[in-house]
Short mmCIF file of N, CA, C and O in Angstrom, two decimals:
data_model
loop_
_atom_site.label_atom_id
_atom_site.label_comp_id
_atom_site.label_asym_id
_atom_site.label_seq_id
_atom_site.Cartn_x
_atom_site.Cartn_y
_atom_site.Cartn_z
N UNK B 800 -1.36 -11.57 2.67
CA UNK B 800 -1.14 -10.26 2.09
C UNK B 800 -1.21 -9.15 3.13
O UNK B 800 -0.56 -8.12 2.97
N UNK B 801 -2.01 -9.35 4.16
CA UNK B 801 -2.14 -8.31 5.19
C UNK B 801 -0.79 -7.98 5.80
O UNK B 801 -0.46 -6.80 5.99
N UNK B 802 -0.02 -8.99 6.10
CA UNK B 802 1.29 -8.77 6.72
C UNK B 802 2.22 -8.04 5.75
O UNK B 802 2.93 -7.11 6.14
N UNK B 803 2.21 -8.44 4.49
CA UNK B 803 3.05 -7.78 3.49
C UNK B 803 2.64 -6.32 3.30
O UNK B 803 3.50 -5.44 3.16
N UNK B 804 1.36 -6.06 3.32
CA UNK B 804 0.87 -4.68 3.19
C UNK B 804 1.32 -3.85 4.38
O UNK B 804 1.69 -2.68 4.23
N UNK B 805 1.30 -4.44 5.57
CA UNK B 805 1.75 -3.74 6.76
C UNK B 805 3.22 -3.36 6.67
O UNK B 805 3.61 -2.24 7.03
N UNK B 806 4.01 -4.27 6.16
CA UNK B 806 5.44 -3.99 5.99
C UNK B 806 5.63 -2.87 4.97
O UNK B 806 6.38 -1.93 5.19
N UNK B 807 4.92 -2.97 3.86
CA UNK B 807 5.04 -1.97 2.81
C UNK B 807 4.64 -0.58 3.33
O UNK B 807 5.35 0.40 3.08
N UNK B 808 3.54 -0.51 4.06
CA UNK B 808 3.06 0.78 4.57
C UNK B 808 3.99 1.38 5.62
O UNK B 808 3.93 2.59 5.86
N UNK B 809 4.85 0.58 6.20
CA UNK B 809 5.78 1.09 7.22
C UNK B 809 7.06 1.67 6.63
O UNK B 809 7.85 2.28 7.34
N UNK B 810 7.25 1.50 5.33
CA UNK B 810 8.49 1.94 4.69
C UNK B 810 8.42 3.41 4.26
O UNK B 810 7.50 3.79 3.52
N UNK B 811 9.38 4.23 4.70
CA UNK B 811 9.38 5.64 4.30
C UNK B 811 9.35 5.85 2.78
O UNK B 811 8.76 6.81 2.31
N UNK B 812 9.93 4.94 2.03
CA UNK B 812 9.87 5.05 0.57
C UNK B 812 8.44 4.94 0.06
O UNK B 812 8.06 5.61 -0.91
N UNK B 813 7.65 4.09 0.71
CA UNK B 813 6.25 3.95 0.31
C UNK B 813 5.48 5.23 0.64
O UNK B 813 4.61 5.64 -0.12
N UNK B 814 5.84 5.88 1.75
CA UNK B 814 5.18 7.14 2.10
C UNK B 814 5.43 8.16 0.99
O UNK B 814 4.52 8.88 0.59
N UNK B 815 6.67 8.21 0.54
CA UNK B 815 7.01 9.15 -0.53
C UNK B 815 6.24 8.82 -1.80
O UNK B 815 5.72 9.71 -2.46
N UNK B 816 6.17 7.54 -2.12
CA UNK B 816 5.41 7.09 -3.29
C UNK B 816 3.95 7.51 -3.17
O UNK B 816 3.34 7.96 -4.15
N UNK B 817 3.38 7.38 -1.98
CA UNK B 817 1.98 7.73 -1.75
C UNK B 817 1.80 9.24 -1.53
O UNK B 817 0.68 9.71 -1.38
N UNK B 818 2.92 9.96 -1.49
CA UNK B 818 2.92 11.41 -1.30
C UNK B 818 2.29 11.81 0.03
O UNK B 818 1.45 12.72 0.11
N UNK B 819 2.71 11.10 1.08
CA UNK B 819 2.29 11.40 2.45
C UNK B 819 3.53 11.47 3.33
O UNK B 819 4.64 11.17 2.88
N UNK B 820 3.34 11.85 4.60
CA UNK B 820 4.48 12.06 5.48
C UNK B 820 4.60 11.06 6.62
O UNK B 820 5.61 11.05 7.31
N UNK B 821 3.56 10.24 6.84
CA UNK B 821 3.60 9.32 7.97
C UNK B 821 3.08 7.94 7.58
O UNK B 821 2.37 7.79 6.57
N UNK B 822 3.40 6.97 8.42
CA UNK B 822 2.90 5.62 8.21
C UNK B 822 1.38 5.58 8.30
O UNK B 822 0.72 4.89 7.51
N UNK B 823 0.82 6.31 9.25
CA UNK B 823 -0.65 6.33 9.38
C UNK B 823 -1.32 6.87 8.12
O UNK B 823 -2.33 6.33 7.66
N UNK B 824 -0.76 7.94 7.57
CA UNK B 824 -1.32 8.50 6.35
C UNK B 824 -1.21 7.51 5.18
O UNK B 824 -2.14 7.36 4.40
N UNK B 825 -0.07 6.85 5.08
CA UNK B 825 0.13 5.86 4.02
C UNK B 825 -0.85 4.70 4.18
O UNK B 825 -1.45 4.26 3.20
N UNK B 826 -1.01 4.25 5.41
CA UNK B 826 -1.94 3.15 5.67
C UNK B 826 -3.36 3.54 5.32
O UNK B 826 -4.08 2.78 4.66
N UNK B 827 -3.77 4.72 5.73
CA UNK B 827 -5.13 5.18 5.44
C UNK B 827 -5.36 5.32 3.94
O UNK B 827 -6.40 4.89 3.43
N UNK B 828 -4.41 5.90 3.24
CA UNK B 828 -4.55 6.07 1.80
C UNK B 828 -4.55 4.71 1.09
O UNK B 828 -5.32 4.50 0.14
N UNK B 829 -3.71 3.81 1.55
CA UNK B 829 -3.67 2.46 0.98
C UNK B 829 -5.01 1.75 1.17
O UNK B 829 -5.56 1.18 0.24
N UNK B 830 -5.55 1.81 2.39
CA UNK B 830 -6.84 1.16 2.66
C UNK B 830 -7.94 1.77 1.80
O UNK B 830 -8.79 1.05 1.27
N UNK B 831 -7.91 3.08 1.64
CA UNK B 831 -8.92 3.75 0.81
C UNK B 831 -8.82 3.27 -0.63
O UNK B 831 -9.82 2.97 -1.26
N UNK B 832 -7.61 3.22 -1.13
CA UNK B 832 -7.42 2.78 -2.52
C UNK B 832 -7.90 1.34 -2.73
O UNK B 832 -8.46 1.02 -3.77
N UNK B 833 -7.68 0.49 -1.72
CA UNK B 833 -8.09 -0.92 -1.84
C UNK B 833 -9.56 -1.12 -1.48
O UNK B 833 -10.08 -2.23 -1.64
N UNK B 834 -10.22 -0.09 -0.96
CA UNK B 834 -11.62 -0.21 -0.60
C UNK B 834 -11.85 -1.06 0.63
O UNK B 834 -12.83 -1.81 0.69
N UNK B 835 -10.94 -0.96 1.59
CA UNK B 835 -11.03 -1.79 2.80
C UNK B 835 -10.92 -0.89 4.04
O UNK B 835 -10.47 0.25 3.96
N UNK B 836 -11.35 -1.44 5.17
CA UNK B 836 -11.20 -0.72 6.43
C UNK B 836 -10.10 -1.32 7.28
O UNK B 836 -9.65 -0.70 8.24
N UNK B 837 -9.67 -2.53 6.93
CA UNK B 837 -8.60 -3.22 7.65
C UNK B 837 -7.76 -4.01 6.65
O UNK B 837 -8.31 -4.61 5.71
N UNK B 838 -6.46 -4.00 6.84
CA UNK B 838 -5.60 -4.77 5.92
C UNK B 838 -5.90 -6.26 5.99
O UNK B 838 -5.63 -6.98 5.03
N UNK B 839 -6.50 -6.73 7.07
CA UNK B 839 -6.87 -8.15 7.17
C UNK B 839 -7.79 -8.57 6.03
O UNK B 839 -7.79 -9.74 5.62
N UNK B 840 -8.55 -7.62 5.51
CA UNK B 840 -9.48 -7.92 4.42
C UNK B 840 -8.75 -8.38 3.16
O UNK B 840 -9.34 -9.05 2.31
N UNK B 841 -7.48 -8.01 3.03
CA UNK B 841 -6.71 -8.43 1.85
C UNK B 841 -6.62 -9.94 1.75
O UNK B 841 -6.49 -10.48 0.65
N UNK B 842 -6.70 -10.61 2.89
CA UNK B 842 -6.58 -12.07 2.91
C UNK B 842 -7.88 -12.78 2.56
O UNK B 842 -7.86 -13.99 2.31
N UNK B 843 -8.99 -12.04 2.51
CA UNK B 843 -10.29 -12.69 2.25
C UNK B 843 -11.09 -12.04 1.13
O UNK B 843 -12.07 -12.61 0.68
N UNK B 844 -10.67 -10.89 0.68
CA UNK B 844 -11.40 -10.14 -0.34
C UNK B 844 -10.59 -10.14 -1.64
O UNK B 844 -9.59 -9.44 -1.74
N UNK B 845 -11.03 -10.91 -2.63
CA UNK B 845 -10.25 -11.02 -3.88
C UNK B 845 -10.08 -9.69 -4.61
O UNK B 845 -9.03 -9.44 -5.21
N UNK B 846 -11.08 -8.84 -4.57
CA UNK B 846 -10.98 -7.54 -5.24
C UNK B 846 -9.92 -6.68 -4.57
O UNK B 846 -9.09 -6.05 -5.24
N UNK B 847 -9.92 -6.66 -3.26
CA UNK B 847 -8.92 -5.89 -2.51
C UNK B 847 -7.53 -6.47 -2.74
O UNK B 847 -6.55 -5.73 -2.86
N UNK B 848 -7.43 -7.79 -2.81
CA UNK B 848 -6.14 -8.43 -3.05
C UNK B 848 -5.59 -8.03 -4.42
O UNK B 848 -4.39 -7.77 -4.56
N UNK B 849 -6.46 -7.95 -5.42
CA UNK B 849 -6.03 -7.52 -6.75
C UNK B 849 -5.52 -6.08 -6.71
O UNK B 849 -4.52 -5.73 -7.32
N UNK B 850 -6.23 -5.23 -5.97
CA UNK B 850 -5.81 -3.83 -5.87
C UNK B 850 -4.48 -3.72 -5.13
O UNK B 850 -3.63 -2.91 -5.49
N UNK B 851 -4.30 -4.54 -4.08
CA UNK B 851 -3.00 -4.57 -3.39
C UNK B 851 -1.90 -4.89 -4.39
O UNK B 851 -0.87 -4.22 -4.41
N UNK B 852 -2.11 -5.91 -5.20
CA UNK B 852 -1.09 -6.30 -6.17
C UNK B 852 -0.81 -5.17 -7.17
O UNK B 852 0.33 -4.97 -7.59
N UNK B 853 -1.85 -4.43 -7.55
CA UNK B 853 -1.67 -3.30 -8.47
C UNK B 853 -0.83 -2.21 -7.80
O UNK B 853 0.09 -1.66 -8.41
N UNK B 854 -1.16 -1.88 -6.55
CA UNK B 854 -0.40 -0.86 -5.81
C UNK B 854 1.05 -1.32 -5.66
O UNK B 854 1.99 -0.55 -5.89
N UNK B 855 1.24 -2.57 -5.29
CA UNK B 855 2.59 -3.12 -5.09
C UNK B 855 3.39 -3.05 -6.39
O UNK B 855 4.56 -2.67 -6.40
N UNK B 856 2.75 -3.38 -7.50
CA UNK B 856 3.42 -3.33 -8.80
C UNK B 856 3.82 -1.89 -9.14
O UNK B 856 4.94 -1.65 -9.61
N UNK B 857 2.91 -0.94 -8.92
CA UNK B 857 3.22 0.46 -9.18
C UNK B 857 4.37 0.94 -8.29
O UNK B 857 5.25 1.68 -8.74
N UNK B 858 4.33 0.54 -7.03
CA UNK B 858 5.38 0.92 -6.09
C UNK B 858 6.72 0.33 -6.51
O UNK B 858 7.75 1.03 -6.52
N UNK B 859 6.73 -0.94 -6.88
CA UNK B 859 7.97 -1.58 -7.33
C UNK B 859 8.55 -0.87 -8.55
O UNK B 859 9.76 -0.67 -8.65
N UNK B 860 7.68 -0.48 -9.47
CA UNK B 860 8.12 0.26 -10.66
C UNK B 860 8.69 1.61 -10.25
O UNK B 860 9.75 2.03 -10.73
N UNK B 861 7.99 2.29 -9.36
CA UNK B 861 8.44 3.60 -8.86
C UNK B 861 9.80 3.49 -8.19
O UNK B 861 10.64 4.38 -8.36
N UNK B 862 10.03 2.40 -7.45
CA UNK B 862 11.31 2.23 -6.77
C UNK B 862 12.48 2.19 -7.74
O UNK B 862 13.57 2.63 -7.42
N UNK B 863 12.24 1.67 -8.94
CA UNK B 863 13.32 1.57 -9.91
C UNK B 863 13.55 2.90 -10.63
O UNK B 863 14.61 3.10 -11.21
N UNK B 864 12.56 3.80 -10.55
CA UNK B 864 12.68 5.10 -11.22
C UNK B 864 11.81 6.12 -10.51
O UNK B 864 10.82 6.58 -11.06
N UNK B 865 12.16 6.50 -9.25
CA UNK B 865 11.32 7.43 -8.51
C UNK B 865 11.27 8.80 -9.18
O UNK B 865 12.24 9.25 -9.75
N UNK B 866 10.11 9.41 -9.08
CA UNK B 866 9.91 10.74 -9.68
C UNK B 866 10.25 11.80 -8.69
O UNK B 866 10.00 11.73 -7.54
#
């Protein structure tokens, strides 16, 4: 999941979804939302992995109908 999160955070569309302007801001906000300090934790922390999936689901929904 860490690698997938890295890819997602690098996408300008994700920045817009997160209402930020840079990859660093998106990454920081994503980590805060998941309660982690490193995306590597997604691979070992089940709670963080669930939150990643929730963010990903919200993002996927947003992609089909961006506000």
